[in-house]
mmCIF file of C-alpha atoms and ligand atoms in Angstrom:
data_model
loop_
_atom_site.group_PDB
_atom_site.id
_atom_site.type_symbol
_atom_site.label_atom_id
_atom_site.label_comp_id
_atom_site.label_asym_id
_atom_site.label_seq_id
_atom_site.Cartn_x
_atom_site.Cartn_y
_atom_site.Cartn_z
ATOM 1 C CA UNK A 192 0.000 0.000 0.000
ATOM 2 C CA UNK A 193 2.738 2.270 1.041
ATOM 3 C CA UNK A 194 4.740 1.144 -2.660
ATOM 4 C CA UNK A 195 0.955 2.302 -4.441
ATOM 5 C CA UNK A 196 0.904 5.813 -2.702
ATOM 6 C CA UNK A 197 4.259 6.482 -3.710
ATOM 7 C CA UNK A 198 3.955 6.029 -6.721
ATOM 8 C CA UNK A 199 0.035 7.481 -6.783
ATOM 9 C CA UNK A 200 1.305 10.934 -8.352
ATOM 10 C CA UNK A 201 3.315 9.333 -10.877
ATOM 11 C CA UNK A 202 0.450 6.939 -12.358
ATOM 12 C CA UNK A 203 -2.338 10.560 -11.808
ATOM 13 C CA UNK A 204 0.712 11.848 -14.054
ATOM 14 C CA UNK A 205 0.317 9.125 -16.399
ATOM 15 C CA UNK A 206 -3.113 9.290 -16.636
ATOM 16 C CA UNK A 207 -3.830 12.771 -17.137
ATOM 17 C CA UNK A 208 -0.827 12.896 -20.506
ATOM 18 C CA UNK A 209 -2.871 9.925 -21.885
ATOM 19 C CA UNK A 210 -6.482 11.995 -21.276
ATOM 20 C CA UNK A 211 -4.623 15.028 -22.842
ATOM 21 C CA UNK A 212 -3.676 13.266 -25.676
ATOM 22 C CA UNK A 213 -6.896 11.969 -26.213
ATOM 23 C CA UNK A 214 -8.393 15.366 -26.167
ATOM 24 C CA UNK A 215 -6.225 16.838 -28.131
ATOM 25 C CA UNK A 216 -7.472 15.239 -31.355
ATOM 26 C CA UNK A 217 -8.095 18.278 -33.577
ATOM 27 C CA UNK A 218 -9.469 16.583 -36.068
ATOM 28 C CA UNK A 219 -12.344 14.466 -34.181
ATOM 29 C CA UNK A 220 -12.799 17.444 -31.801
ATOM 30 C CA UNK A 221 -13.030 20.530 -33.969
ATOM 31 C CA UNK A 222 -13.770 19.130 -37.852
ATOM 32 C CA UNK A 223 -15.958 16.366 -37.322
ATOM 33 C CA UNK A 224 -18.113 18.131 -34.444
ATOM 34 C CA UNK A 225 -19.117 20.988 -36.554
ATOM 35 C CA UNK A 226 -19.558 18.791 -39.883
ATOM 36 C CA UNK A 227 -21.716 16.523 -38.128
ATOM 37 C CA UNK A 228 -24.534 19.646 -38.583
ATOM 38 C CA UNK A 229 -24.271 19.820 -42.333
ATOM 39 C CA UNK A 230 -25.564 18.249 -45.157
ATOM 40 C CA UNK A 231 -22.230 17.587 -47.293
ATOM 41 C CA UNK A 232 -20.098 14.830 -45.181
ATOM 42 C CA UNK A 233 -16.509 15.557 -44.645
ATOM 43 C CA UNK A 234 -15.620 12.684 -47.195
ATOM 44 C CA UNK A 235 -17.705 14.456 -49.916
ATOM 45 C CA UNK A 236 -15.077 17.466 -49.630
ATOM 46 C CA UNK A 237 -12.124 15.222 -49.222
ATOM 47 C CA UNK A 238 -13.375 13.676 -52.847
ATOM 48 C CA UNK A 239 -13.405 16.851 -54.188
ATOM 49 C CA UNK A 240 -9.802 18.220 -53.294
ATOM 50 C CA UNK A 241 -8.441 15.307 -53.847
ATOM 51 C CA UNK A 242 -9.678 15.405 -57.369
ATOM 52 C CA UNK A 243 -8.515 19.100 -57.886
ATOM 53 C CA UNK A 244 -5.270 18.649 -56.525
ATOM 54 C CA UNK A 245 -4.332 15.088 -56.533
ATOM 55 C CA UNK A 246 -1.407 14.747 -54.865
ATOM 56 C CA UNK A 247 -0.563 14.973 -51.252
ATOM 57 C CA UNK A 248 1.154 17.951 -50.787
ATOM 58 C CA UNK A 249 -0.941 20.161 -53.052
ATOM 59 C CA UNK A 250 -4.063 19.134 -51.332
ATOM 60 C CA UNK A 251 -2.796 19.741 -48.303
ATOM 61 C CA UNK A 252 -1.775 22.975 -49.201
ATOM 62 C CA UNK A 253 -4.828 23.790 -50.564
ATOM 63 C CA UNK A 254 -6.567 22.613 -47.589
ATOM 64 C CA UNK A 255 -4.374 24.818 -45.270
ATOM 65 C CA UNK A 256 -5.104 28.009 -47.617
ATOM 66 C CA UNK A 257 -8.569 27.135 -47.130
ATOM 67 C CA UNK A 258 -8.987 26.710 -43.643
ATOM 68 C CA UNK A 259 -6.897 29.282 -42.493
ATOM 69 C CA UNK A 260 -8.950 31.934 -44.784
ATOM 70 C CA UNK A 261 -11.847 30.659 -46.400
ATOM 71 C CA UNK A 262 -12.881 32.699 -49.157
ATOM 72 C CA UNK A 263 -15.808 31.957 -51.917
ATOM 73 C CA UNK A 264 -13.421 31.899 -54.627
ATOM 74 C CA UNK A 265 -11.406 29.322 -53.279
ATOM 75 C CA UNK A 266 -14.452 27.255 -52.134
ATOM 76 C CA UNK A 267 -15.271 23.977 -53.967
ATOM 77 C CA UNK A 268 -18.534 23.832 -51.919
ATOM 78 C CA UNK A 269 -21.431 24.820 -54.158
ATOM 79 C CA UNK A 270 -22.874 28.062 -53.917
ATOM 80 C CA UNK A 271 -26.122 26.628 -52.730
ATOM 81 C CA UNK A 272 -24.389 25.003 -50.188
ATOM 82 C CA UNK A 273 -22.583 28.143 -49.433
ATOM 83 C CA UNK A 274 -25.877 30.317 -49.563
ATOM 84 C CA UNK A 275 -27.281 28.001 -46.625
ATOM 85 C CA UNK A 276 -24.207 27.364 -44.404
ATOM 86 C CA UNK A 277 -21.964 30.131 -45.269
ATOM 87 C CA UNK A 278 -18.771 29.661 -45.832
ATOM 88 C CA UNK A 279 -16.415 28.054 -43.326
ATOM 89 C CA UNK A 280 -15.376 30.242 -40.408
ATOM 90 C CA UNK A 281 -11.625 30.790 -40.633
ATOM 91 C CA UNK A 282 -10.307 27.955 -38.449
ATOM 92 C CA UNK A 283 -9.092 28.697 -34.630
ATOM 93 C CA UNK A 284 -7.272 26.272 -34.676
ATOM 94 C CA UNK A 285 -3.061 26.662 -33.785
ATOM 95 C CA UNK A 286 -0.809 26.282 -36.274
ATOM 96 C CA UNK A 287 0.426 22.866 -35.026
ATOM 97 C CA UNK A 288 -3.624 21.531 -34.271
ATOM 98 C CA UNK A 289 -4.320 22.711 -38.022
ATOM 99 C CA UNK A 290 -1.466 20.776 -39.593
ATOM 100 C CA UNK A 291 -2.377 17.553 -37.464
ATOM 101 C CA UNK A 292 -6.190 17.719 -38.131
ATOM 102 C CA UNK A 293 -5.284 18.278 -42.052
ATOM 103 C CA UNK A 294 -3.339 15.056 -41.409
ATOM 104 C CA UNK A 295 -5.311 13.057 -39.838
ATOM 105 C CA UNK A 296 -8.109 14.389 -42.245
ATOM 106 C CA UNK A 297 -5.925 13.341 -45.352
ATOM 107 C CA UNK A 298 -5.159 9.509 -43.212
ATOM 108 C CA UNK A 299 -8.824 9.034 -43.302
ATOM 109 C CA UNK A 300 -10.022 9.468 -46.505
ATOM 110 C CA UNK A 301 -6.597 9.147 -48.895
ATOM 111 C CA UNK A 302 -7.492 6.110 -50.953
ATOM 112 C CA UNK A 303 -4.071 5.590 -52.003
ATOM 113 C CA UNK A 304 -2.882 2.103 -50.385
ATOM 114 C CA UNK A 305 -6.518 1.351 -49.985
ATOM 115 C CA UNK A 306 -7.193 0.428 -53.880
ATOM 116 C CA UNK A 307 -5.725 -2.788 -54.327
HETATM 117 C C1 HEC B 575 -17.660 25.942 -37.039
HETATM 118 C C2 HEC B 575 -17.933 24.974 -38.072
HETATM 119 C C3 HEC B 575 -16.817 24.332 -38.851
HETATM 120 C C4 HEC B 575 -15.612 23.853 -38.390
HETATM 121 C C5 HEC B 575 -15.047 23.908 -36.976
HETATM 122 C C6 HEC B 575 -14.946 23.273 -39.526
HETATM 123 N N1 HEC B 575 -15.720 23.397 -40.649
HETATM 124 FE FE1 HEC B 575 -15.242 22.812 -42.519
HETATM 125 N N2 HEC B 575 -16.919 23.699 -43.264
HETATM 126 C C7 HEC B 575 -17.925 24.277 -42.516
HETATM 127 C C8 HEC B 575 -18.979 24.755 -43.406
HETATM 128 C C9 HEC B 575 -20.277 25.483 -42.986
HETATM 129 C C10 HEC B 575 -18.568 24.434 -44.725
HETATM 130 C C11 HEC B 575 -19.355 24.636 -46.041
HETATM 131 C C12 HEC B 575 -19.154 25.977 -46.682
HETATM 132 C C13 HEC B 575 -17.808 26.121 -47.340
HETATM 133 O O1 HEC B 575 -17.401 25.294 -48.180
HETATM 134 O O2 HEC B 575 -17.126 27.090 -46.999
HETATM 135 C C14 HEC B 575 -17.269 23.792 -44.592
HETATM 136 C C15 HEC B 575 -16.506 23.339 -45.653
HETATM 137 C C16 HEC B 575 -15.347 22.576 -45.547
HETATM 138 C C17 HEC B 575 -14.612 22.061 -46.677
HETATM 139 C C18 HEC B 575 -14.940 22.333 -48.150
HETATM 140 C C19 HEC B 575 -14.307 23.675 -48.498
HETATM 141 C C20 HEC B 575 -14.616 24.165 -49.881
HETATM 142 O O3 HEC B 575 -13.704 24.135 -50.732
HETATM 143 O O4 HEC B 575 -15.747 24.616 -50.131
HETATM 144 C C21 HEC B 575 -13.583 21.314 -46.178
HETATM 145 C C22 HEC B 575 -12.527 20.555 -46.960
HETATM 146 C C23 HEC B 575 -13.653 21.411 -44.736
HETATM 147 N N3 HEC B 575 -14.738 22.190 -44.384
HETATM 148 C C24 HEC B 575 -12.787 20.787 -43.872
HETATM 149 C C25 HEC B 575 -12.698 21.097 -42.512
HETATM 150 C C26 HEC B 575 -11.632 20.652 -41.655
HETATM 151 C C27 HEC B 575 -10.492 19.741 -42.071
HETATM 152 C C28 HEC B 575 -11.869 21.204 -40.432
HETATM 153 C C29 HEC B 575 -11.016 21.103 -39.189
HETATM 154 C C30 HEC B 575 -9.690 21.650 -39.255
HETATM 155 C C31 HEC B 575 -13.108 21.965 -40.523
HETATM 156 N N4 HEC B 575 -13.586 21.880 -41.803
HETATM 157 C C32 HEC B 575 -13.698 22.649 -39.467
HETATM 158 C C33 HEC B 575 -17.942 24.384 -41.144
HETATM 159 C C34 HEC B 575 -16.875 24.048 -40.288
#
């Protein structure tokens, strides 16, 4: 018992970097929570970027561009879409958060190593 509370702040320790890291899932906690309200599913987009701009870097590139300032020019979205949702509030996101939700984003849906 005496061996357990010793080492009690070392396993709260533990337990609260694991809860962190399962918080800090940009991509689940920010992306897919606010998607979940609209019509057009998160793949749909994907689809469409990834036929615009193919390859990885470019569409996550354009991605980036897009989140950090949406504008309608840039949007793939249709306009009707656009005319009932408006367009996508400039992410909060950090830098870092952005880059990992774009990646986990692109690990989802990239069909690359999934057509075989
Ligand atoms: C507060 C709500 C909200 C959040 C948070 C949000 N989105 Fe959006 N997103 C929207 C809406 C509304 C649209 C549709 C209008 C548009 O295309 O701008 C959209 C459109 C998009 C599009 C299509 C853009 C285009 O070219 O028209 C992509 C891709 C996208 N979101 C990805 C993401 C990713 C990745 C994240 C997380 C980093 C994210 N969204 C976070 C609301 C949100």
């Amino acid at each position: 018992m005496e061996r357990l509370m010793k080492r009690l702040p070392l396993l709260m320790l533990l337990a609260a970097v694991i809860l962190t890291a399962a918080q800090r899932d940009p991509y689940r906690n920010d992306c897919v929570r606010c998607h979940r309200k609209l019509p057009v599913t998160l793949d749909k987009f994907f689809f469409n970027y990834l036929l615009k701009y193919s390859s990885e870097r470019e569409v996550k590139a354009a991605l980036y561009s897009f989140l950090r300032h949406p504008t309608k020019k840039k949007a793939l979205a249709s306009e009707e879409l656009i005319r009932q949702y408006g367009l996508m509030p400039p992410s909060r996101l950090s830098d870092t958060d952005l880059r990992r939700a774009i990646d986990t984003y692109w690990e989802t849906y990239k069909v690359f190593g999934k057509i075989k």
